[in-house]
PDB file of N, CA and C in Angstrom:
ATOM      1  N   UNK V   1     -95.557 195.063  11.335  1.00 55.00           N
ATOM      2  CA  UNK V   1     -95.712 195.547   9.974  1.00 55.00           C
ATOM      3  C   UNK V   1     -96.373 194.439   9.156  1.00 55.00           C
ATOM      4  N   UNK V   2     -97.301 194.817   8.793  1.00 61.00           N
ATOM      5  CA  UNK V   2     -97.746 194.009   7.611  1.00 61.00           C
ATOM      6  C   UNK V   2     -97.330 193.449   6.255  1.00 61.00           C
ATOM      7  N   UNK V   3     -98.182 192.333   5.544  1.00 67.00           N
ATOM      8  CA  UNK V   3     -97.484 192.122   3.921  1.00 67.00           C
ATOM      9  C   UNK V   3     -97.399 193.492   3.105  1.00 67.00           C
ATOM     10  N   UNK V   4     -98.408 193.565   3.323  1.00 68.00           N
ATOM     11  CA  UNK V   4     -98.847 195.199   2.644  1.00 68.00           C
ATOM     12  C   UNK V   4     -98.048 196.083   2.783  1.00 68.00           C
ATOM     13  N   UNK V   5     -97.824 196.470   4.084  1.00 71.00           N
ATOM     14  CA  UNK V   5     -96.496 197.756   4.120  1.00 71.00           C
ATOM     15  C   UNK V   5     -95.296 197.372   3.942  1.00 71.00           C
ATOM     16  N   UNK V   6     -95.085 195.854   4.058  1.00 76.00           N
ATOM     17  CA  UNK V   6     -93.754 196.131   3.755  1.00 76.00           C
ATOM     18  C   UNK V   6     -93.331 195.883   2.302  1.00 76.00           C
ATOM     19  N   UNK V   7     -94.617 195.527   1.201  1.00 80.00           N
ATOM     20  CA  UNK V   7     -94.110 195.751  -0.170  1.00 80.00           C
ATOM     21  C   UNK V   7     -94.944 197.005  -0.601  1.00 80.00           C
ATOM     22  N   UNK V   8     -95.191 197.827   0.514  1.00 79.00           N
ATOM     23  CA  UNK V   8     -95.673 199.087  -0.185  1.00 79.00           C
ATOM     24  C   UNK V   8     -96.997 199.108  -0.761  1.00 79.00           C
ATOM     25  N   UNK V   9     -97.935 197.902  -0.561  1.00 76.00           N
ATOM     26  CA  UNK V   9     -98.773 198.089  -1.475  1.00 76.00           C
ATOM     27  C   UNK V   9    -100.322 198.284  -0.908  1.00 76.00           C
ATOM     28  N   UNK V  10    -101.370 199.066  -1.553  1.00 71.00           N
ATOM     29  CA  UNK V  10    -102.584 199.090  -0.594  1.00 71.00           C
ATOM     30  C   UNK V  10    -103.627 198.074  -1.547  1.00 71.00           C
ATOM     31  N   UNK V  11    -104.705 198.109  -0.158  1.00 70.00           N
ATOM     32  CA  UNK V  11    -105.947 196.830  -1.147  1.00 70.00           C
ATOM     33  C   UNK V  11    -107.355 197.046  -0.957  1.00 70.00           C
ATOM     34  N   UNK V  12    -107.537 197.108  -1.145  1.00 75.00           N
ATOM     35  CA  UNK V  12    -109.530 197.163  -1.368  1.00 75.00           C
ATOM     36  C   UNK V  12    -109.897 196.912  -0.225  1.00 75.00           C
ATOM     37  N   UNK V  13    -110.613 197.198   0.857  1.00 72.00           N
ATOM     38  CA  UNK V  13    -110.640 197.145   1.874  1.00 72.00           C
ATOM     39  C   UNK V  13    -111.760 195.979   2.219  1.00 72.00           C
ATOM     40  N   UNK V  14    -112.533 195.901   1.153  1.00 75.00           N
ATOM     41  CA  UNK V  14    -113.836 194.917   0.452  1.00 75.00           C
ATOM     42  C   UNK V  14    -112.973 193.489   0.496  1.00 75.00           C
ATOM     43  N   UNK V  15    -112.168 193.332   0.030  1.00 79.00           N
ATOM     44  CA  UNK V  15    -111.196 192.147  -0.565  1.00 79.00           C
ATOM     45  C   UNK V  15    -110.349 191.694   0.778  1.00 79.00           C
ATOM     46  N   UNK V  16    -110.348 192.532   1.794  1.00 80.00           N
ATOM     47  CA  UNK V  16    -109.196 192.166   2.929  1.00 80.00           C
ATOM     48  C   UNK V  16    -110.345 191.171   4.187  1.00 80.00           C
ATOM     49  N   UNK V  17    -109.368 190.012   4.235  1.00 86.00           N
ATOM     50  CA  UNK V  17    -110.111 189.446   5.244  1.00 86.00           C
ATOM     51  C   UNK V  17    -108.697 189.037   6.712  1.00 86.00           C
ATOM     52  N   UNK V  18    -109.365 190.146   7.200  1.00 86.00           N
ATOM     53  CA  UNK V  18    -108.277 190.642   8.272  1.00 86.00           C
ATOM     54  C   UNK V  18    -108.682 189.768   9.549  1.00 86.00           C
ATOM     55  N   UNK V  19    -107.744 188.531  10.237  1.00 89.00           N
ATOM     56  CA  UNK V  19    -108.671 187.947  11.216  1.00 89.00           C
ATOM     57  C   UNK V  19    -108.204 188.598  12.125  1.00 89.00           C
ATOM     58  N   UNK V  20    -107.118 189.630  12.844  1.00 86.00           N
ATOM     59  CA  UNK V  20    -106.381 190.318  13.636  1.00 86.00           C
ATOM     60  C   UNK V  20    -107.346 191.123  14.094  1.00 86.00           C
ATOM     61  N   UNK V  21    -108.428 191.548  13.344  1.00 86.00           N
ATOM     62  CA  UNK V  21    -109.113 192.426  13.719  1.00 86.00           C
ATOM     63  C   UNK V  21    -111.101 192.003  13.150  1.00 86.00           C
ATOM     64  N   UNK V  22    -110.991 190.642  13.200  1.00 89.00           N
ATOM     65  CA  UNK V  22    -112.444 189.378  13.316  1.00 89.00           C
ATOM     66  C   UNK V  22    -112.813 189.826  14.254  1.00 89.00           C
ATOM     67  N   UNK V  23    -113.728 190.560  14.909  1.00 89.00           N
ATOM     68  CA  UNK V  23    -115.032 190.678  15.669  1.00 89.00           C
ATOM     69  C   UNK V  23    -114.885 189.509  16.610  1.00 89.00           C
ATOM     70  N   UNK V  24    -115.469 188.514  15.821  1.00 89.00           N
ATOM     71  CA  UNK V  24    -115.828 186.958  17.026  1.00 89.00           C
ATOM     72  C   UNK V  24    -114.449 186.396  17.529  1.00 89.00           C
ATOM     73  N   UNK V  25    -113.426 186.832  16.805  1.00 90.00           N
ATOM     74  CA  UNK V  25    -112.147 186.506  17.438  1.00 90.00           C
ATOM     75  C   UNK V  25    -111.782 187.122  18.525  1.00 90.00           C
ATOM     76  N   UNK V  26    -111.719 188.508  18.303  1.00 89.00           N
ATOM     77  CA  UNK V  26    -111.173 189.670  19.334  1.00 89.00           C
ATOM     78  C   UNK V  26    -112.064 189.569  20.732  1.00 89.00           C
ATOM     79  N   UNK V  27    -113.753 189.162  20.555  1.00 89.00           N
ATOM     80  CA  UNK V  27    -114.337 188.804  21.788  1.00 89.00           C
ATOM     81  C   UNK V  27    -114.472 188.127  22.042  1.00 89.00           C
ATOM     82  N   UNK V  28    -114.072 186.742  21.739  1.00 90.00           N
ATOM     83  CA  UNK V  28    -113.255 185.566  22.208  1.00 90.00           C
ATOM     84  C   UNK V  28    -112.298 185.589  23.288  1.00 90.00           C
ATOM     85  N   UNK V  29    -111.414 186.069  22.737  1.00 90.00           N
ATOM     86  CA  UNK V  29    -109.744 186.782  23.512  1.00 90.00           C
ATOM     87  C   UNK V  29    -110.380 187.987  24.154  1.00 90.00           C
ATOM     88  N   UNK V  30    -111.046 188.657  24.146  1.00 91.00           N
ATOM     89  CA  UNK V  30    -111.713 190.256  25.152  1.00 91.00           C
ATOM     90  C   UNK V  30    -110.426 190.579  25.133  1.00 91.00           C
ATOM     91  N   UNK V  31    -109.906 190.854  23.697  1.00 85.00           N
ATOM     92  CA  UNK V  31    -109.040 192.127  23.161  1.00 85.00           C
ATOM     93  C   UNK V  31    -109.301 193.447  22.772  1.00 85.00           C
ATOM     94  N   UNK V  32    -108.825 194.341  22.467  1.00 83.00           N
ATOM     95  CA  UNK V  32    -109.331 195.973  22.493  1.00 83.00           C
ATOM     96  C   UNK V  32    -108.012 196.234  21.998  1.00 83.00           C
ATOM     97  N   UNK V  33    -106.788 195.285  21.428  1.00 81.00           N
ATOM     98  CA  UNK V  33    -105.866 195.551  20.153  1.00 81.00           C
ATOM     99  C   UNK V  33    -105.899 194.665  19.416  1.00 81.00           C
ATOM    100  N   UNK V  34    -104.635 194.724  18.074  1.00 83.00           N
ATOM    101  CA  UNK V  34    -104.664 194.047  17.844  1.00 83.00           C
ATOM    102  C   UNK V  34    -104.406 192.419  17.798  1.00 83.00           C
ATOM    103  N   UNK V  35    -104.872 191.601  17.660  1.00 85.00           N
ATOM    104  CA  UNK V  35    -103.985 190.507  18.529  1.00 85.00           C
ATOM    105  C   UNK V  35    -103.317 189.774  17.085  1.00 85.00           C
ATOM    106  N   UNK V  36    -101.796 189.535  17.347  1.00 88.00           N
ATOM    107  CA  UNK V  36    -101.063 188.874  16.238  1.00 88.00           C
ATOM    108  C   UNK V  36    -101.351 187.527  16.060  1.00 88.00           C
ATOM    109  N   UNK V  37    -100.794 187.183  14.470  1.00 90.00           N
ATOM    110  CA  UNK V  37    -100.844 185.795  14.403  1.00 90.00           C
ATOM    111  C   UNK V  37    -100.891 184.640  15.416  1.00 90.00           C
ATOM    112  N   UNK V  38     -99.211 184.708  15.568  1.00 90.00           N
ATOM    113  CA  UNK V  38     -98.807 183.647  16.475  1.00 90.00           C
ATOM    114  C   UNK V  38     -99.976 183.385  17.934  1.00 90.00           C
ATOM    115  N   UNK V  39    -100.528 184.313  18.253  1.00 91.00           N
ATOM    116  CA  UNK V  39    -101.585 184.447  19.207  1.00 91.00           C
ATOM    117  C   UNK V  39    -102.852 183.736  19.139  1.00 91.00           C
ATOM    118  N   UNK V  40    -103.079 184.534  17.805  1.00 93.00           N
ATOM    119  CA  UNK V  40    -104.426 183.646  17.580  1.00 93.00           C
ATOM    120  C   UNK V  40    -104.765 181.924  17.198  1.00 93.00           C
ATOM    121  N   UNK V  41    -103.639 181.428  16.552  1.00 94.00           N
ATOM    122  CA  UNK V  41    -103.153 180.438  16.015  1.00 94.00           C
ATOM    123  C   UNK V  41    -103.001 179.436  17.043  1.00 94.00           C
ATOM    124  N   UNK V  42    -102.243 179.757  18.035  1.00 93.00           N
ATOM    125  CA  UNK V  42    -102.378 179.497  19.328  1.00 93.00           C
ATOM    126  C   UNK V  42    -103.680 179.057  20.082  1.00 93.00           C
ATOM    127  N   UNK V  43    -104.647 179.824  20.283  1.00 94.00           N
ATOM    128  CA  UNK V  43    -106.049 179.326  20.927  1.00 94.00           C
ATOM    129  C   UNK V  43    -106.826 179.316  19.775  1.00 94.00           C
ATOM    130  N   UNK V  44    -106.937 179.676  18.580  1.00 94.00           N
ATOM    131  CA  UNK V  44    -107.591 178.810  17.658  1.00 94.00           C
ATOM    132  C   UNK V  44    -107.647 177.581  17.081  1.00 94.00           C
ATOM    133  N   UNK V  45    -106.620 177.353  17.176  1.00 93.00           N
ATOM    134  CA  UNK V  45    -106.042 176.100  16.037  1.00 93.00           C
ATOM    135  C   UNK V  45    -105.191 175.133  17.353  1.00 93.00           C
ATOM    136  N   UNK V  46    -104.790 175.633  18.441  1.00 94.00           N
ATOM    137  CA  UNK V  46    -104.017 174.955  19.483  1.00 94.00           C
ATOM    138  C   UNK V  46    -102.469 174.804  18.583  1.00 94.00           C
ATOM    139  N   UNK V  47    -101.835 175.687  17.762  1.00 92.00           N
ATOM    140  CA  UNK V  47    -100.961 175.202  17.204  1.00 92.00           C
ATOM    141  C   UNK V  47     -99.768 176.374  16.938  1.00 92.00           C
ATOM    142  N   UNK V  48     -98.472 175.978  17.751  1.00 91.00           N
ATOM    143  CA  UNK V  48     -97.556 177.363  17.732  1.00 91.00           C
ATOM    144  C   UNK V  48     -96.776 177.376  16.269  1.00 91.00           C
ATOM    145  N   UNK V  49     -96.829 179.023  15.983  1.00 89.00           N
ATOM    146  CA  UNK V  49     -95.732 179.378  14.984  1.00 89.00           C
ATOM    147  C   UNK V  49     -94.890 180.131  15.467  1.00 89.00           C
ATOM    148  N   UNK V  50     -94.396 180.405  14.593  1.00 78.00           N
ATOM    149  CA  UNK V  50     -93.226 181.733  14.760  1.00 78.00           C
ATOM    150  C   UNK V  50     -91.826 181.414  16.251  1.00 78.00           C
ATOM    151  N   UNK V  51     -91.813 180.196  16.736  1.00 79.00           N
ATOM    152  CA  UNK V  51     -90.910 180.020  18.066  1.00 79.00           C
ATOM    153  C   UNK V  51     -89.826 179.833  17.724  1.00 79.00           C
ATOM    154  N   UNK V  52     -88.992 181.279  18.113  1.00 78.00           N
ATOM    155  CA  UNK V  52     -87.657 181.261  18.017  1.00 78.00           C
ATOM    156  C   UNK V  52     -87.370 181.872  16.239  1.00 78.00           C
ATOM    157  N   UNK V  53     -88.066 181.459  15.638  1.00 79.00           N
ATOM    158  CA  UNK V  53     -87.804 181.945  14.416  1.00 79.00           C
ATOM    159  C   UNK V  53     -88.818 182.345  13.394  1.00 79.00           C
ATOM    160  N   UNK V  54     -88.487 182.839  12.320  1.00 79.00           N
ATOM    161  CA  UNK V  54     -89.784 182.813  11.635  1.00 79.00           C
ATOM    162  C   UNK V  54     -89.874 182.102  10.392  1.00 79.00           C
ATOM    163  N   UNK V  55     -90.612 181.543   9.834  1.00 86.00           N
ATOM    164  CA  UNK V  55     -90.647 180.335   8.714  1.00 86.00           C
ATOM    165  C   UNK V  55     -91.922 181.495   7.748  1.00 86.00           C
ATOM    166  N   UNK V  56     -91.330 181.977   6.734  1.00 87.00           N
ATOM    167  CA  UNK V  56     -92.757 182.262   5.902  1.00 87.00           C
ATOM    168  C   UNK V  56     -93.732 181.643   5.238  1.00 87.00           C
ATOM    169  N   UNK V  57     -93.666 180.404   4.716  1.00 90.00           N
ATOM    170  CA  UNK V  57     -94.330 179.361   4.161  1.00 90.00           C
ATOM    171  C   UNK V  57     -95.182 178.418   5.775  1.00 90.00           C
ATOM    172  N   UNK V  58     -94.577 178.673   6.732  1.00 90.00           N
ATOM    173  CA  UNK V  58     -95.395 178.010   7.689  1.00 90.00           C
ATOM    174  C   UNK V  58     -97.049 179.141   8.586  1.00 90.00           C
ATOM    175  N   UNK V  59     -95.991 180.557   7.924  1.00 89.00           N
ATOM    176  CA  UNK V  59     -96.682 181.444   8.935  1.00 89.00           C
ATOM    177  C   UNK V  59     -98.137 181.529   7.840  1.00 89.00           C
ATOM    178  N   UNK V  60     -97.655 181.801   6.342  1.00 90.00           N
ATOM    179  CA  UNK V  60     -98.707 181.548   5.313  1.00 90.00           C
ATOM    180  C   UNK V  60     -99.791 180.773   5.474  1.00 90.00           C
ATOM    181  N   UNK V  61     -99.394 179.030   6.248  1.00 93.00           N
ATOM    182  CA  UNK V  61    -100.469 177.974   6.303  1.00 93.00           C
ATOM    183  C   UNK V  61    -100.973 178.347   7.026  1.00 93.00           C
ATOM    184  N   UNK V  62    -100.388 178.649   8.475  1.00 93.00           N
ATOM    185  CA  UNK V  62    -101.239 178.965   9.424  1.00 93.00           C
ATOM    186  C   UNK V  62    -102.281 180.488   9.166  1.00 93.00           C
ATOM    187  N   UNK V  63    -102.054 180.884   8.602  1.00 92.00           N
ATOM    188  CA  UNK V  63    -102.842 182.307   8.333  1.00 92.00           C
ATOM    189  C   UNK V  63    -103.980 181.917   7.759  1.00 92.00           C
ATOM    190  N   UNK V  64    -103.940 180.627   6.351  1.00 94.00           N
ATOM    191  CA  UNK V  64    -104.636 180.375   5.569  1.00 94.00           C
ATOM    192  C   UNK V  64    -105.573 179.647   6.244  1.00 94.00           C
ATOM    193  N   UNK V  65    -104.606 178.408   6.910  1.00 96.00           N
ATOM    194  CA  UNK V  65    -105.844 177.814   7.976  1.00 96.00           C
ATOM    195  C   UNK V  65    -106.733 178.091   8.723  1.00 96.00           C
ATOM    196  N   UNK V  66    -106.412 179.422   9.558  1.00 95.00           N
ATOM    197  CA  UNK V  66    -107.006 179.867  10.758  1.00 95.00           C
ATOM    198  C   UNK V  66    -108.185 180.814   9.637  1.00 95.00           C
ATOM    199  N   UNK V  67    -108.097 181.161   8.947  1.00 95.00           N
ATOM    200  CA  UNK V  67    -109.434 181.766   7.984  1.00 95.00           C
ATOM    201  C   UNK V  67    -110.212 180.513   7.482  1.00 95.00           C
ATOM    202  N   UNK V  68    -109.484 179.917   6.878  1.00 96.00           N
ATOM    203  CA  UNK V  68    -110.564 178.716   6.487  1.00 96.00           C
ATOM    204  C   UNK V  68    -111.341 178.603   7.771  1.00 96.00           C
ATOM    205  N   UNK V  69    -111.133 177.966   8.472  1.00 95.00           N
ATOM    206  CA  UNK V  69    -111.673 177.236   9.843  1.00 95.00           C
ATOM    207  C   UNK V  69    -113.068 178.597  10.733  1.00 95.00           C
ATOM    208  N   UNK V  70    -112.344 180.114  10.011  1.00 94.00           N
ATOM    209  CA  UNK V  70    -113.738 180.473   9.987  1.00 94.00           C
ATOM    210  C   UNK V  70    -114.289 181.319   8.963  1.00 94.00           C
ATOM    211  N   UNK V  71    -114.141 180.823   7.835  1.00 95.00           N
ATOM    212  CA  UNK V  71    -114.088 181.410   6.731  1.00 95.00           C
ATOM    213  C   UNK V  71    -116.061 181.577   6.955  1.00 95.00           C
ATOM    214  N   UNK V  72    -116.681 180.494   6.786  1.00 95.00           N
ATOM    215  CA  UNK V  72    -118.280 180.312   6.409  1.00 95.00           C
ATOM    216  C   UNK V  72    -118.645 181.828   7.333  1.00 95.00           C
ATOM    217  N   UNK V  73    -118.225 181.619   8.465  1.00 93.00           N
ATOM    218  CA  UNK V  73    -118.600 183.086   9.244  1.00 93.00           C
ATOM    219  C   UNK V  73    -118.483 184.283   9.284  1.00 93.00           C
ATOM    220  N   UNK V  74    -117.295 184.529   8.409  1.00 92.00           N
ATOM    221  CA  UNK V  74    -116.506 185.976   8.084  1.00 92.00           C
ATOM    222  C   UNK V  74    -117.397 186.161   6.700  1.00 92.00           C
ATOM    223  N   UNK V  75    -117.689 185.227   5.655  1.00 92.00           N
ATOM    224  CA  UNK V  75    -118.454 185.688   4.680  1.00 92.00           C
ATOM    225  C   UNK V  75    -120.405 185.672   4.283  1.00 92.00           C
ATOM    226  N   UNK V  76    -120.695 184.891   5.950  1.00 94.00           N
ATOM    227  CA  UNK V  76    -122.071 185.307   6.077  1.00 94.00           C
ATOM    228  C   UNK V  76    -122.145 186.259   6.322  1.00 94.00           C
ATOM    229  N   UNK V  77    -121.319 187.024   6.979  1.00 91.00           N
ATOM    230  CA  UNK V  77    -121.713 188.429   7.948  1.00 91.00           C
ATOM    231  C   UNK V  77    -121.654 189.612   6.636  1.00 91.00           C
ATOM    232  N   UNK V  78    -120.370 189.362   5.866  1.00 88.00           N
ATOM    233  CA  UNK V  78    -120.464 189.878   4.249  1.00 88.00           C
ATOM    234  C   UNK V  78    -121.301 190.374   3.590  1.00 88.00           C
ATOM    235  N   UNK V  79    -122.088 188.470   3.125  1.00 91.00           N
ATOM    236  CA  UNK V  79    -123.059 188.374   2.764  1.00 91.00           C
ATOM    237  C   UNK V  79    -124.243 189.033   3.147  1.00 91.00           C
ATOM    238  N   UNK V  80    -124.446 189.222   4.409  1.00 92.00           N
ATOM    239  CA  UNK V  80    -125.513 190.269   4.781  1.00 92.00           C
ATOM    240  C   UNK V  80    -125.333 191.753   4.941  1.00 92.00           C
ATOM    241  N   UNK V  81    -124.938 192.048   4.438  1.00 88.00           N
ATOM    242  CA  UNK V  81    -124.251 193.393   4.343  1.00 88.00           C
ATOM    243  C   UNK V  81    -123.401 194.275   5.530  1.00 88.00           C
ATOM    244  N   UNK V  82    -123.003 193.516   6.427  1.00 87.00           N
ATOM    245  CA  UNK V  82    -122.466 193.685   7.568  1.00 87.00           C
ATOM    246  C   UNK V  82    -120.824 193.768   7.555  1.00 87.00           C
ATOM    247  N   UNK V  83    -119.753 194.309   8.532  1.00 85.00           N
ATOM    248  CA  UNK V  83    -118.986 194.308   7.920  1.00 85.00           C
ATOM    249  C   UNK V  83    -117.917 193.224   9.446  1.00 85.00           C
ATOM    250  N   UNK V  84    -117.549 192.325   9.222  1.00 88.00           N
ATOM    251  CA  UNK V  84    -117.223 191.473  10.799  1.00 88.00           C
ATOM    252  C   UNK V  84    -115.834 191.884  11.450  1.00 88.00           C
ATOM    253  N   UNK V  85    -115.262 193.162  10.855  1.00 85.00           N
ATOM    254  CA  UNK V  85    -114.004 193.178  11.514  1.00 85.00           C
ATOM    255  C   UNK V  85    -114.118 194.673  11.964  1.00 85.00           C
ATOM    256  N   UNK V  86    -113.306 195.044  13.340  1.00 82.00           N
ATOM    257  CA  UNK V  86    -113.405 196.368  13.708  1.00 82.00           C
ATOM    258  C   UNK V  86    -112.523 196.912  12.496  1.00 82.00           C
ATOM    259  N   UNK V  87    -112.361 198.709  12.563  1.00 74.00           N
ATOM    260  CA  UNK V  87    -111.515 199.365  12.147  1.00 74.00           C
ATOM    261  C   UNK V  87    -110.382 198.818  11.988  1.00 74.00           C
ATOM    262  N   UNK V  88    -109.519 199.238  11.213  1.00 71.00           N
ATOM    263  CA  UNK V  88    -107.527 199.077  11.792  1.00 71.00           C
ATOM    264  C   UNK V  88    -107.354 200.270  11.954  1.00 71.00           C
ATOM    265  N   UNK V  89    -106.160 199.992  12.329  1.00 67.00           N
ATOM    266  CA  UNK V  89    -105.918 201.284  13.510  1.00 67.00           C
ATOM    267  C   UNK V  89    -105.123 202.348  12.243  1.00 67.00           C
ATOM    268  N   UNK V  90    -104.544 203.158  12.530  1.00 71.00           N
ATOM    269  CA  UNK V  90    -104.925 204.532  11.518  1.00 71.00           C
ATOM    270  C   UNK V  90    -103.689 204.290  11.364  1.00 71.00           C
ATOM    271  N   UNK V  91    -102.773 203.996  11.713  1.00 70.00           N
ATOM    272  CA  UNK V  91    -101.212 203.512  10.788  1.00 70.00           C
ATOM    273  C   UNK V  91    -101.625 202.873   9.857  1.00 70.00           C
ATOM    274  N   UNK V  92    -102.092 202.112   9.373  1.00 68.00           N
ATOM    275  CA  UNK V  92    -102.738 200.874   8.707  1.00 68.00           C
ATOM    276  C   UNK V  92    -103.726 201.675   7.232  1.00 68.00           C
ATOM    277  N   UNK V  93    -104.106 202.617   7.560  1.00 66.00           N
ATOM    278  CA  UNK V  93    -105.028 203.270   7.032  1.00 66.00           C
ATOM    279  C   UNK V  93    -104.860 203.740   6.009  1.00 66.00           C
ATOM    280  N   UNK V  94    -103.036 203.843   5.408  1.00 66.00           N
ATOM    281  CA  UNK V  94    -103.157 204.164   4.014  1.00 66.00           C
ATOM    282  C   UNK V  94    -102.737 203.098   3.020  1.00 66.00           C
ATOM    283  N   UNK V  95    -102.942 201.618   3.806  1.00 62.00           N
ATOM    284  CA  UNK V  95    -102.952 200.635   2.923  1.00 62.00           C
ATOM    285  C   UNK V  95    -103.830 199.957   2.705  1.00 62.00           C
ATOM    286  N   UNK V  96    -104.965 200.775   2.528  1.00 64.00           N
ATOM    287  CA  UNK V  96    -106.617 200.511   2.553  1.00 64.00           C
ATOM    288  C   UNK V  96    -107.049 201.260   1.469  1.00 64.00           C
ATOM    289  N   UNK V  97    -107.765 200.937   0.613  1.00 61.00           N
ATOM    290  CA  UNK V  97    -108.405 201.609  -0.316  1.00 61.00           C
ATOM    291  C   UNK V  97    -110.198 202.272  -0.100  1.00 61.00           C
TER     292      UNK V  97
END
């Protein structure tokens, strides 16, 4: 479950920079779901969260980090009118504007 669903709230779909579902991430990993945080964080960053427990202020950095680190790339593709993340999957779909 997401931030979003679990305070109920939907977002601009323009404004969401979803790395779960990053293009250059997912064929990186030659995923075809979604792949979670703790996962990506993991072979991106070489750096574990979430073990054994969950910390929200740690899972935050790491979220924030792992976008920075490819932030320039997620907003060239933007920038060119392209869009760099697949679909989300249709549960997901009414917290999308």
């Amino acid at each position: 479950m997401t931030g979003l669903q679990v305070l109920g709230l939907s977002h601009v779909t323009l404004h969401t920079r979803d790395l779960a579902l990053f293009r250059p991430m997912r064929k990186k990993l030659k995923s075809r779901t979604v792949v979670e945080l703790p996962a990506l964080v993991q072979v991106f960053m070489g750096r574990n969260v979430r073990l054994g427990y969950e910390d929200s202020l740690e899972t935050a950095r790491a979220a924030l980090d792992l976008f920075r680190s490819c932030e320039r790339v997620f907003e060239h593709v933007i920038y060119n009118g392209a869009w760099p993340c697949d679909l989300p999957p249709t549960s997901f779909a009414a917290y999308y504007e």
